[in-house]
């Protein structure tokens, strides 16, 4: 079974620029999550999708972050404009139902964003 | 509110030593799930174990074992006879019963020295 695919693997941008990350979940997984992991901290949920609908985006900084999952499969997370404090690893995860599979989520390898 | 605490920021051991990583959680849910993940230097989060709140049996998998104590809200992880390949950051995480997201602890960085 293919894992959760994310791209790019690394990205360096200047502050105030825009950036987008892409995630392709495991085939058939209805639930998709974006997490932000700042260096030295645990991952923090930004947004959760169930198919193409948003379940939880309470911790998404909506003034600069946006995410979509138009066809209920791939997802894109965008930051516009980026700030220095957005430097982090952005992890995508998917699970087979809203309560998670018996063996937990599957995480992608993440996109490491550096804002300079 | 849900919270996970991992009091040990960093631990260093010498190969073949046993090491225990502590995890304490807070939740008001009566049903919940606890997880441990390993994050090696490559960055991906590797699932290790999931434990349901209604199952307090301890579990052993090879060199790994987990001690779930509901009375003290702890879910500790022990690696027996540690190896250099065990060096990573280990995260304890909590999830409620109603499709809620994970709450991760801050992680414990384990360094196993040869």
PDB file of C-alpha atoms in Angstrom:
ATOM      1  CA  UNK A   1       0.000   0.000   0.000  1.00  0.00           C
ATOM      2  CA  UNK A   2       1.390   3.375  -0.973  1.00  0.00           C
ATOM      3  CA  UNK A   3       1.818   5.826   1.885  1.00  0.00           C
ATOM      4  CA  UNK A   4       0.758   9.434   2.238  1.00  0.00           C
ATOM      5  CA  UNK A   5       2.627  11.468  -0.363  1.00  0.00           C
ATOM      6  CA  UNK A   6       3.666  15.049   0.251  1.00  0.00           C
ATOM      7  CA  UNK A   7       5.520  17.586  -1.843  1.00  0.00           C
ATOM      8  CA  UNK A   8       7.735  19.458  -1.886  1.00  0.00           C
ATOM      9  CA  UNK A   9      10.047  17.898   0.655  1.00  0.00           C
ATOM     10  CA  UNK A  10      11.758  21.192   1.431  1.00  0.00           C
ATOM     11  CA  UNK A  11      10.928  24.825   0.726  1.00  0.00           C
ATOM     12  CA  UNK A  12      12.736  28.047   1.533  1.00  0.00           C
ATOM     13  CA  UNK A  13      10.939  31.349   0.975  1.00  0.00           C
ATOM     14  CA  UNK A  14      11.270  34.939   2.068  1.00  0.00           C
ATOM     15  CA  UNK A  15       8.801  36.442   4.516  1.00  0.00           C
ATOM     16  CA  UNK A  16       5.681  37.861   2.897  1.00  0.00           C
ATOM     17  CA  UNK A  17       5.930  35.407   0.010  1.00  0.00           C
ATOM     18  CA  UNK A  18       3.337  32.733  -0.668  1.00  0.00           C
ATOM     19  CA  UNK A  19       3.794  28.970  -0.552  1.00  0.00           C
ATOM     20  CA  UNK A  20       1.671  25.894  -1.184  1.00  0.00           C
ATOM     21  CA  UNK A  21       2.025  22.308  -0.044  1.00  0.00           C
ATOM     22  CA  UNK A  22       0.410  19.270  -1.606  1.00  0.00           C
ATOM     23  CA  UNK A  23      -0.787  16.030  -0.046  1.00  0.00           C
ATOM     24  CA  UNK A  24      -2.068  12.819  -1.603  1.00  0.00           C
ATOM     25  CA  UNK A  25      -3.563  10.540   1.085  1.00  0.00           C
ATOM     26  CA  UNK A  26      -3.775   6.787   1.083  1.00  0.00           C
ATOM     27  CA  UNK A  27      -6.342   5.622  -1.443  1.00  0.00           C
ATOM     28  CA  UNK A  28      -9.769   5.295   0.102  1.00  0.00           C
ATOM     29  CA  UNK A  29      -8.972   7.271   3.249  1.00  0.00           C
ATOM     30  CA  UNK A  30     -11.841   9.670   3.800  1.00  0.00           C
ATOM     31  CA  UNK A  31     -10.223  11.749   6.513  1.00  0.00           C
ATOM     32  CA  UNK A  32      -7.232  13.998   5.893  1.00  0.00           C
ATOM     33  CA  UNK A  33      -5.351  16.137   8.378  1.00  0.00           C
ATOM     34  CA  UNK A  34      -2.739  18.876   8.179  1.00  0.00           C
ATOM     35  CA  UNK A  35      -0.428  19.332  11.152  1.00  0.00           C
ATOM     36  CA  UNK A  36       2.198  21.954  11.889  1.00  0.00           C
ATOM     37  CA  UNK A  37       5.290  20.820  13.796  1.00  0.00           C
ATOM     38  CA  UNK A  38       7.523  23.600  15.023  1.00  0.00           C
ATOM     39  CA  UNK A  39      11.077  22.558  15.870  1.00  0.00           C
ATOM     40  CA  UNK A  40      11.245  20.977  19.308  1.00  0.00           C
ATOM     41  CA  UNK A  41       7.482  20.596  19.672  1.00  0.00           C
ATOM     42  CA  UNK A  42       4.869  17.978  18.963  1.00  0.00           C
ATOM     43  CA  UNK A  43       2.636  18.273  15.905  1.00  0.00           C
ATOM     44  CA  UNK A  44      -0.393  20.555  16.204  1.00  0.00           C
ATOM     45  CA  UNK A  45      -3.520  20.079  14.118  1.00  0.00           C
ATOM     46  CA  UNK A  46      -4.268  22.857  11.647  1.00  0.00           C
ATOM     47  CA  UNK A  47      -7.244  21.403   9.786  1.00  0.00           C
ATOM     48  CA  UNK A  48      -9.186  18.163   9.410  1.00  0.00           C
ATOM     49  CA  UNK A  49     -11.213  17.178   6.353  1.00  0.00           C
ATOM     50  CA  UNK A  50     -13.844  14.470   6.069  1.00  0.00           C
ATOM     51  CA  UNK A  51     -14.067  13.799   2.330  1.00  0.00           C
ATOM     52  CA  UNK A  52     -14.159  17.359   0.941  1.00  0.00           C
ATOM     53  CA  UNK A  53     -15.740  18.985   3.997  1.00  0.00           C
ATOM     54  CA  UNK A  54     -13.946  20.701   6.874  1.00  0.00           C
ATOM     55  CA  UNK A  55     -14.464  18.997  10.257  1.00  0.00           C
ATOM     56  CA  UNK A  56     -12.145  21.121  12.397  1.00  0.00           C
ATOM     57  CA  UNK A  57     -10.177  24.224  11.476  1.00  0.00           C
ATOM     58  CA  UNK A  58     -10.243  25.900  14.867  1.00  0.00           C
ATOM     59  CA  UNK A  59      -6.449  26.173  15.063  1.00  0.00           C
ATOM     60  CA  UNK A  60      -5.881  27.324  11.487  1.00  0.00           C
ATOM     61  CA  UNK A  61      -4.687  30.968  11.307  1.00  0.00           C
ATOM     62  CA  UNK A  62      -7.275  31.884   8.715  1.00  0.00           C
ATOM     63  CA  UNK A  63      -5.865  35.326   8.016  1.00  0.00           C
ATOM     64  CA  UNK A  64      -2.928  33.731   6.239  1.00  0.00           C
ATOM     65  CA  UNK A  65      -3.513  29.970   5.986  1.00  0.00           C
ATOM     66  CA  UNK A  66      -5.998  28.243   3.718  1.00  0.00           C
ATOM     67  CA  UNK A  67      -6.577  24.641   2.737  1.00  0.00           C
ATOM     68  CA  UNK A  68      -8.798  22.819   0.312  1.00  0.00           C
ATOM     69  CA  UNK A  69      -9.691  19.282  -0.667  1.00  0.00           C
ATOM     70  CA  UNK A  70     -11.972  19.910  -3.596  1.00  0.00           C
ATOM     71  CA  UNK A  71     -12.531  16.362  -4.845  1.00  0.00           C
ATOM     72  CA  UNK A  72     -12.180  14.636  -1.499  1.00  0.00           C
ATOM     73  CA  UNK A  73      -8.794  13.170  -2.404  1.00  0.00           C
ATOM     74  CA  UNK A  74      -5.725  15.424  -2.744  1.00  0.00           C
ATOM     75  CA  UNK A  75      -5.339  18.473  -0.561  1.00  0.00           C
ATOM     76  CA  UNK A  76      -3.424  21.729  -0.762  1.00  0.00           C
ATOM     77  CA  UNK A  77      -2.352  23.910   2.153  1.00  0.00           C
ATOM     78  CA  UNK A  78      -1.404  27.504   1.361  1.00  0.00           C
ATOM     79  CA  UNK A  79       0.267  30.246   3.368  1.00  0.00           C
ATOM     80  CA  UNK A  80      -0.077  33.832   2.131  1.00  0.00           C
ATOM     81  CA  UNK A  81       1.816  35.859   3.220  1.00  0.00           C
ATOM     82  CA  UNK A  82       4.350  33.812   5.169  1.00  0.00           C
ATOM     83  CA  UNK A  83       5.874  34.973   8.439  1.00  0.00           C
ATOM     84  CA  UNK A  84       9.116  33.925  10.078  1.00  0.00           C
ATOM     85  CA  UNK A  85       7.183  31.983  12.739  1.00  0.00           C
ATOM     86  CA  UNK A  86       5.641  29.779  10.054  1.00  0.00           C
ATOM     87  CA  UNK A  87       8.964  27.960   9.745  1.00  0.00           C
ATOM     88  CA  UNK A  88       8.054  24.381  10.609  1.00  0.00           C
ATOM     89  CA  UNK A  89       7.428  20.933   9.210  1.00  0.00           C
ATOM     90  CA  UNK A  90       3.953  20.561   7.743  1.00  0.00           C
ATOM     91  CA  UNK A  91       2.692  17.014   8.078  1.00  0.00           C
ATOM     92  CA  UNK A  92      -0.227  15.501   6.256  1.00  0.00           C
ATOM     93  CA  UNK A  93      -1.984  12.421   7.599  1.00  0.00           C
ATOM     94  CA  UNK A  94      -4.946  10.322   6.553  1.00  0.00           C
ATOM     95  CA  UNK A  95      -7.181   7.746   8.177  1.00  0.00           C
ATOM     96  CA  UNK A  96      -9.877   5.433   6.935  1.00  0.00           C
ATOM     97  CA  UNK A  97     -12.761   6.886   8.935  1.00  0.00           C
ATOM     98  CA  UNK A  98     -13.451   9.770  11.227  1.00  0.00           C
ATOM     99  CA  UNK A  99     -12.440   7.809  14.321  1.00  0.00           C
ATOM    100  CA  UNK A 100      -9.194   6.629  12.828  1.00  0.00           C
ATOM    101  CA  UNK A 101      -8.252   3.134  11.792  1.00  0.00           C
ATOM    102  CA  UNK A 102      -7.471   0.461  14.330  1.00  0.00           C
ATOM    103  CA  UNK A 103      -3.810   1.150  13.948  1.00  0.00           C
ATOM    104  CA  UNK A 104      -3.818   4.914  13.958  1.00  0.00           C
ATOM    105  CA  UNK A 105      -3.204   7.452  11.323  1.00  0.00           C
ATOM    106  CA  UNK A 106      -0.664   7.246   8.557  1.00  0.00           C
ATOM    107  CA  UNK A 107       1.562  10.291   8.339  1.00  0.00           C
ATOM    108  CA  UNK A 108       3.443  11.599   5.346  1.00  0.00           C
ATOM    109  CA  UNK A 109       7.113  12.553   5.548  1.00  0.00           C
ATOM    110  CA  UNK A 110       6.257  16.229   5.746  1.00  0.00           C
ATOM    111  CA  UNK A 111       7.333  19.440   4.052  1.00  0.00           C
ATOM    112  CA  UNK A 112      10.014  21.401   5.871  1.00  0.00           C
ATOM    113  CA  UNK A 113       9.363  25.128   5.392  1.00  0.00           C
ATOM    114  CA  UNK A 114      11.993  27.731   6.192  1.00  0.00           C
ATOM    115  CA  UNK A 115      10.944  31.371   6.068  1.00  0.00           C
ATOM    116  CA  UNK A 116      13.861  33.814   5.939  1.00  0.00           C
TER     117      UNK A 116
ATOM    118  CA  UNK B   1      -9.279  20.181  27.614  1.00  0.00           C
ATOM    119  CA  UNK B   2      -6.919  17.422  26.626  1.00  0.00           C
ATOM    120  CA  UNK B   3      -3.235  17.574  27.419  1.00  0.00           C
ATOM    121  CA  UNK B   4      -0.212  15.287  27.152  1.00  0.00           C
ATOM    122  CA  UNK B   5       2.931  15.822  29.194  1.00  0.00           C
ATOM    123  CA  UNK B   6       6.295  14.241  28.522  1.00  0.00           C
ATOM    124  CA  UNK B   7       8.491  15.532  31.301  1.00  0.00           C
ATOM    125  CA  UNK B   8      11.738  14.170  29.885  1.00  0.00           C
ATOM    126  CA  UNK B   9      13.008  16.490  27.170  1.00  0.00           C
ATOM    127  CA  UNK B  10      16.130  14.473  26.375  1.00  0.00           C
ATOM    128  CA  UNK B  11      17.505  11.134  27.526  1.00  0.00           C
ATOM    129  CA  UNK B  12      20.893   9.609  26.743  1.00  0.00           C
ATOM    130  CA  UNK B  13      21.693   5.976  27.394  1.00  0.00           C
ATOM    131  CA  UNK B  14      24.425   3.599  26.409  1.00  0.00           C
ATOM    132  CA  UNK B  15      23.569   0.761  24.066  1.00  0.00           C
ATOM    133  CA  UNK B  16      21.989  -2.275  25.752  1.00  0.00           C
ATOM    134  CA  UNK B  17      20.651  -0.245  28.651  1.00  0.00           C
ATOM    135  CA  UNK B  18      16.905  -0.240  29.339  1.00  0.00           C
ATOM    136  CA  UNK B  19      15.129   3.105  29.125  1.00  0.00           C
ATOM    137  CA  UNK B  20      11.630   4.259  30.080  1.00  0.00           C
ATOM    138  CA  UNK B  21       9.914   7.228  28.496  1.00  0.00           C
ATOM    139  CA  UNK B  22       7.205   8.805  30.625  1.00  0.00           C
ATOM    140  CA  UNK B  23       3.828  10.064  29.434  1.00  0.00           C
ATOM    141  CA  UNK B  24       1.079  11.626  31.549  1.00  0.00           C
ATOM    142  CA  UNK B  25      -2.220  12.694  30.031  1.00  0.00           C
ATOM    143  CA  UNK B  26      -5.321  14.682  30.945  1.00  0.00           C
ATOM    144  CA  UNK B  27      -8.772  14.186  29.488  1.00  0.00           C
ATOM    145  CA  UNK B  28     -12.399  14.367  30.550  1.00  0.00           C
ATOM    146  CA  UNK B  29     -13.453  11.748  28.017  1.00  0.00           C
ATOM    147  CA  UNK B  30     -14.409   8.367  29.447  1.00  0.00           C
ATOM    148  CA  UNK B  31     -13.310   6.661  26.252  1.00  0.00           C
ATOM    149  CA  UNK B  32     -10.091   7.711  24.627  1.00  0.00           C
ATOM    150  CA  UNK B  33      -7.053   6.359  22.822  1.00  0.00           C
ATOM    151  CA  UNK B  34      -3.369   6.670  23.602  1.00  0.00           C
ATOM    152  CA  UNK B  35      -0.577   6.357  21.083  1.00  0.00           C
ATOM    153  CA  UNK B  36       3.182   6.338  20.855  1.00  0.00           C
ATOM    154  CA  UNK B  37       4.957   7.501  17.715  1.00  0.00           C
ATOM    155  CA  UNK B  38       8.634   7.454  16.797  1.00  0.00           C
ATOM    156  CA  UNK B  39      10.135  10.259  14.720  1.00  0.00           C
ATOM    157  CA  UNK B  40      13.597   9.368  13.397  1.00  0.00           C
ATOM    158  CA  UNK B  41      15.900  12.018  11.913  1.00  0.00           C
ATOM    159  CA  UNK B  42      14.282  11.495   8.504  1.00  0.00           C
ATOM    160  CA  UNK B  43      11.161  13.180   9.907  1.00  0.00           C
ATOM    161  CA  UNK B  44       8.292  10.785   9.338  1.00  0.00           C
ATOM    162  CA  UNK B  45       6.101   9.764  12.253  1.00  0.00           C
ATOM    163  CA  UNK B  46       6.151   6.009  12.727  1.00  0.00           C
ATOM    164  CA  UNK B  47       3.210   4.448  14.547  1.00  0.00           C
ATOM    165  CA  UNK B  48       4.260   2.199  17.457  1.00  0.00           C
ATOM    166  CA  UNK B  49       1.157   1.410  19.468  1.00  0.00           C
ATOM    167  CA  UNK B  50      -2.448   2.361  20.158  1.00  0.00           C
ATOM    168  CA  UNK B  51      -4.113   1.608  23.489  1.00  0.00           C
ATOM    169  CA  UNK B  52      -7.836   1.998  24.233  1.00  0.00           C
ATOM    170  CA  UNK B  53      -8.834   3.481  27.576  1.00  0.00           C
ATOM    171  CA  UNK B  54     -10.916   0.430  28.472  1.00  0.00           C
ATOM    172  CA  UNK B  55      -8.015  -1.962  27.981  1.00  0.00           C
ATOM    173  CA  UNK B  56      -5.458  -1.647  30.742  1.00  0.00           C
ATOM    174  CA  UNK B  57      -3.462  -4.707  29.850  1.00  0.00           C
ATOM    175  CA  UNK B  58       0.185  -3.978  29.405  1.00  0.00           C
ATOM    176  CA  UNK B  59       1.677  -4.908  26.085  1.00  0.00           C
ATOM    177  CA  UNK B  60       5.020  -6.220  24.958  1.00  0.00           C
ATOM    178  CA  UNK B  61       6.291  -6.226  21.400  1.00  0.00           C
ATOM    179  CA  UNK B  62       9.833  -7.448  21.060  1.00  0.00           C
ATOM    180  CA  UNK B  63      12.078  -5.014  22.916  1.00  0.00           C
ATOM    181  CA  UNK B  64       9.197  -2.555  23.406  1.00  0.00           C
ATOM    182  CA  UNK B  65       6.718  -2.613  26.255  1.00  0.00           C
ATOM    183  CA  UNK B  66       4.018  -0.256  27.420  1.00  0.00           C
ATOM    184  CA  UNK B  67       2.606   0.273  30.909  1.00  0.00           C
ATOM    185  CA  UNK B  68      -0.863   1.842  30.957  1.00  0.00           C
ATOM    186  CA  UNK B  69      -1.991   3.005  34.419  1.00  0.00           C
ATOM    187  CA  UNK B  70      -5.409   4.611  34.241  1.00  0.00           C
ATOM    188  CA  UNK B  71      -5.345   5.456  37.971  1.00  0.00           C
ATOM    189  CA  UNK B  72      -2.343   7.737  37.468  1.00  0.00           C
ATOM    190  CA  UNK B  73      -3.186   8.758  33.870  1.00  0.00           C
ATOM    191  CA  UNK B  74       0.134   7.459  32.645  1.00  0.00           C
ATOM    192  CA  UNK B  75       1.177   5.515  29.570  1.00  0.00           C
ATOM    193  CA  UNK B  76       4.887   4.834  29.843  1.00  0.00           C
ATOM    194  CA  UNK B  77       7.054   3.239  27.179  1.00  0.00           C
ATOM    195  CA  UNK B  78      10.075   1.034  27.916  1.00  0.00           C
ATOM    196  CA  UNK B  79      12.760  -0.041  25.482  1.00  0.00           C
ATOM    197  CA  UNK B  80      14.734  -3.030  26.686  1.00  0.00           C
ATOM    198  CA  UNK B  81      18.341  -3.520  25.577  1.00  0.00           C
ATOM    199  CA  UNK B  82      18.375  -0.267  23.622  1.00  0.00           C
ATOM    200  CA  UNK B  83      20.109  -0.031  20.270  1.00  0.00           C
ATOM    201  CA  UNK B  84      21.619   2.890  18.370  1.00  0.00           C
ATOM    202  CA  UNK B  85      18.756   2.623  15.848  1.00  0.00           C
ATOM    203  CA  UNK B  86      16.340   3.501  18.631  1.00  0.00           C
ATOM    204  CA  UNK B  87      17.708   7.049  18.646  1.00  0.00           C
ATOM    205  CA  UNK B  88      14.793   9.312  17.722  1.00  0.00           C
ATOM    206  CA  UNK B  89      12.196  11.634  19.154  1.00  0.00           C
ATOM    207  CA  UNK B  90       9.294   9.764  20.712  1.00  0.00           C
ATOM    208  CA  UNK B  91       5.847  11.299  20.974  1.00  0.00           C
ATOM    209  CA  UNK B  92       2.971  10.255  23.185  1.00  0.00           C
ATOM    210  CA  UNK B  93      -0.449  11.299  21.856  1.00  0.00           C
ATOM    211  CA  UNK B  94      -4.066  11.282  23.013  1.00  0.00           C
ATOM    212  CA  UNK B  95      -7.252  11.142  20.963  1.00  0.00           C
ATOM    213  CA  UNK B  96     -10.850  11.345  22.114  1.00  0.00           C
ATOM    214  CA  UNK B  97     -13.679   9.104  21.059  1.00  0.00           C
ATOM    215  CA  UNK B  98     -15.570  11.391  18.731  1.00  0.00           C
ATOM    216  CA  UNK B  99     -13.349  11.829  15.708  1.00  0.00           C
ATOM    217  CA  UNK B 100     -11.213  14.366  17.451  1.00  0.00           C
ATOM    218  CA  UNK B 101      -7.727  15.122  16.389  1.00  0.00           C
ATOM    219  CA  UNK B 102      -4.576  14.020  18.147  1.00  0.00           C
ATOM    220  CA  UNK B 103      -3.075  15.996  21.010  1.00  0.00           C
ATOM    221  CA  UNK B 104       0.632  15.330  21.013  1.00  0.00           C
ATOM    222  CA  UNK B 105       3.074  15.692  23.860  1.00  0.00           C
ATOM    223  CA  UNK B 106       6.224  17.763  23.318  1.00  0.00           C
ATOM    224  CA  UNK B 107       8.306  14.666  22.673  1.00  0.00           C
ATOM    225  CA  UNK B 108      11.331  13.048  24.291  1.00  0.00           C
ATOM    226  CA  UNK B 109      14.586  12.930  22.354  1.00  0.00           C
ATOM    227  CA  UNK B 110      16.328   9.607  22.985  1.00  0.00           C
ATOM    228  CA  UNK B 111      19.991   9.223  22.143  1.00  0.00           C
ATOM    229  CA  UNK B 112      21.452   5.738  22.348  1.00  0.00           C
ATOM    230  CA  UNK B 113      25.225   5.865  22.371  1.00  0.00           C
ATOM    231  CA  UNK B 114      27.365   2.979  21.103  1.00  0.00           C
TER     232      UNK B 114
END
